[in-house]
Coordinates of C-alpha atoms in Angstrom, one line a residue:
M1 CA 16.6 -5.8 -10.6
P2 CA 13.0 -4.7 -10.0
I3 CA 12.3 -2.0 -7.4
S4 CA 9.2 -1.1 -5.5
R5 CA 8.6 2.0 -3.3
T6 CA 6.0 3.3 -0.9
E7 CA 5.5 6.5 1.1
I8 CA 3.6 6.1 4.4
A9 CA 2.1 9.0 6.2
T10 CA 3.2 8.7 9.9
A11 CA 4.9 10.7 12.6
D12 CA 6.5 7.5 13.9
G13 CA 8.8 6.8 11.0
S14 CA 12.0 6.9 13.1
K15 CA 10.5 4.6 15.7
L16 CA 9.3 2.1 13.0
I17 CA 12.8 2.0 11.5
N18 CA 14.3 1.4 14.9
R19 CA 11.9 -1.4 15.8
L20 CA 12.1 -3.1 12.4
C21 CA 15.9 -3.0 12.3
K22 CA 16.3 -4.3 15.9
H23 CA 13.8 -7.1 15.1
W24 CA 15.6 -8.1 11.9
A25 CA 19.1 -7.7 13.2
H26 CA 18.9 -11.1 15.0
K27 CA 19.0 -12.9 11.6
L28 CA 19.8 -10.4 8.9
E29 CA 22.5 -7.8 8.1
V30 CA 21.1 -4.4 9.3
E31 CA 22.3 -0.8 9.4
H32 CA 20.3 2.0 10.9
D33 CA 20.3 5.3 12.6
A34 CA 17.4 7.6 13.7
E35 CA 16.4 8.6 10.1
Q36 CA 17.5 5.7 7.9
G37 CA 17.6 1.9 7.8
R38 CA 18.9 -0.8 5.5
V39 CA 18.0 -4.4 5.7
A40 CA 19.8 -7.0 3.5
F41 CA 17.5 -10.0 2.9
A42 CA 19.0 -13.1 1.1
D43 CA 17.3 -12.1 -2.1
G44 CA 16.8 -8.3 -1.8
T45 CA 17.3 -5.1 0.1
C46 CA 15.0 -2.8 2.0
L47 CA 15.9 0.8 2.4
M48 CA 13.9 3.1 4.8
H49 CA 14.0 6.9 5.3
A50 CA 12.0 8.8 7.9
T51 CA 11.0 12.5 7.9
A52 CA 8.8 14.3 10.4
D53 CA 5.6 13.2 8.7
R54 CA 6.4 10.2 6.5
L55 CA 8.3 7.0 6.1
T56 CA 9.6 6.1 2.6
V57 CA 10.4 2.5 2.0
A58 CA 12.1 1.0 -1.1
I59 CA 12.7 -2.6 -1.9
E60 CA 15.0 -4.0 -4.5
A61 CA 14.8 -7.7 -5.3
L62 CA 16.3 -10.3 -7.7
D63 CA 13.0 -10.8 -9.6
E64 CA 9.3 -9.9 -9.6
P65 CA 8.1 -12.9 -7.6
T66 CA 10.7 -12.1 -4.9
L67 CA 9.8 -8.4 -4.9
D68 CA 6.1 -9.3 -4.4
H69 CA 7.1 -11.6 -1.5
L70 CA 9.3 -9.0 0.2
E71 CA 6.5 -6.4 -0.2
G72 CA 4.3 -8.6 1.8
V73 CA 6.9 -9.4 4.4
V74 CA 7.8 -5.7 4.9
S75 CA 4.2 -4.6 4.9
S76 CA 3.1 -7.1 7.6
H77 CA 6.1 -6.2 9.8
L78 CA 5.4 -2.5 9.4
D79 CA 1.7 -3.0 10.4
R80 CA 2.8 -5.2 13.4
M81 CA 5.4 -2.8 14.6
A82 CA 3.1 0.3 14.2
G83 CA 0.4 -1.3 16.3
E84 CA -2.2 -0.1 13.8
P85 CA -2.9 -0.6 10.1
L86 CA -0.9 1.7 7.8
D87 CA -1.9 2.8 4.4
I88 CA 0.9 1.0 2.4
V89 CA 0.6 1.2 -1.4
W90 CA 3.6 -0.2 -3.3
E91 CA 4.6 1.4 -6.7
N92 CA 6.8 -0.5 -9.1

């Protein structure tokens, strides 16, 4: 299974995890606390971890096209929840 990862400089990592997990909990399996979050999509998983100055996000998917799709979904939701564009660079 392909995996992609990004580290985002932000002091709001815990808030972003909370917002994203609450948003996705309406239709997906979600687990989260103040520092970590896990979202189970139908064809992949998103793991998030917040520290004082950054948010680390990893996505694992069934195949490369699905990974590319989930990167876009997670990126757009992060930008929307942050209220400002974030510097998100995915590394495979």
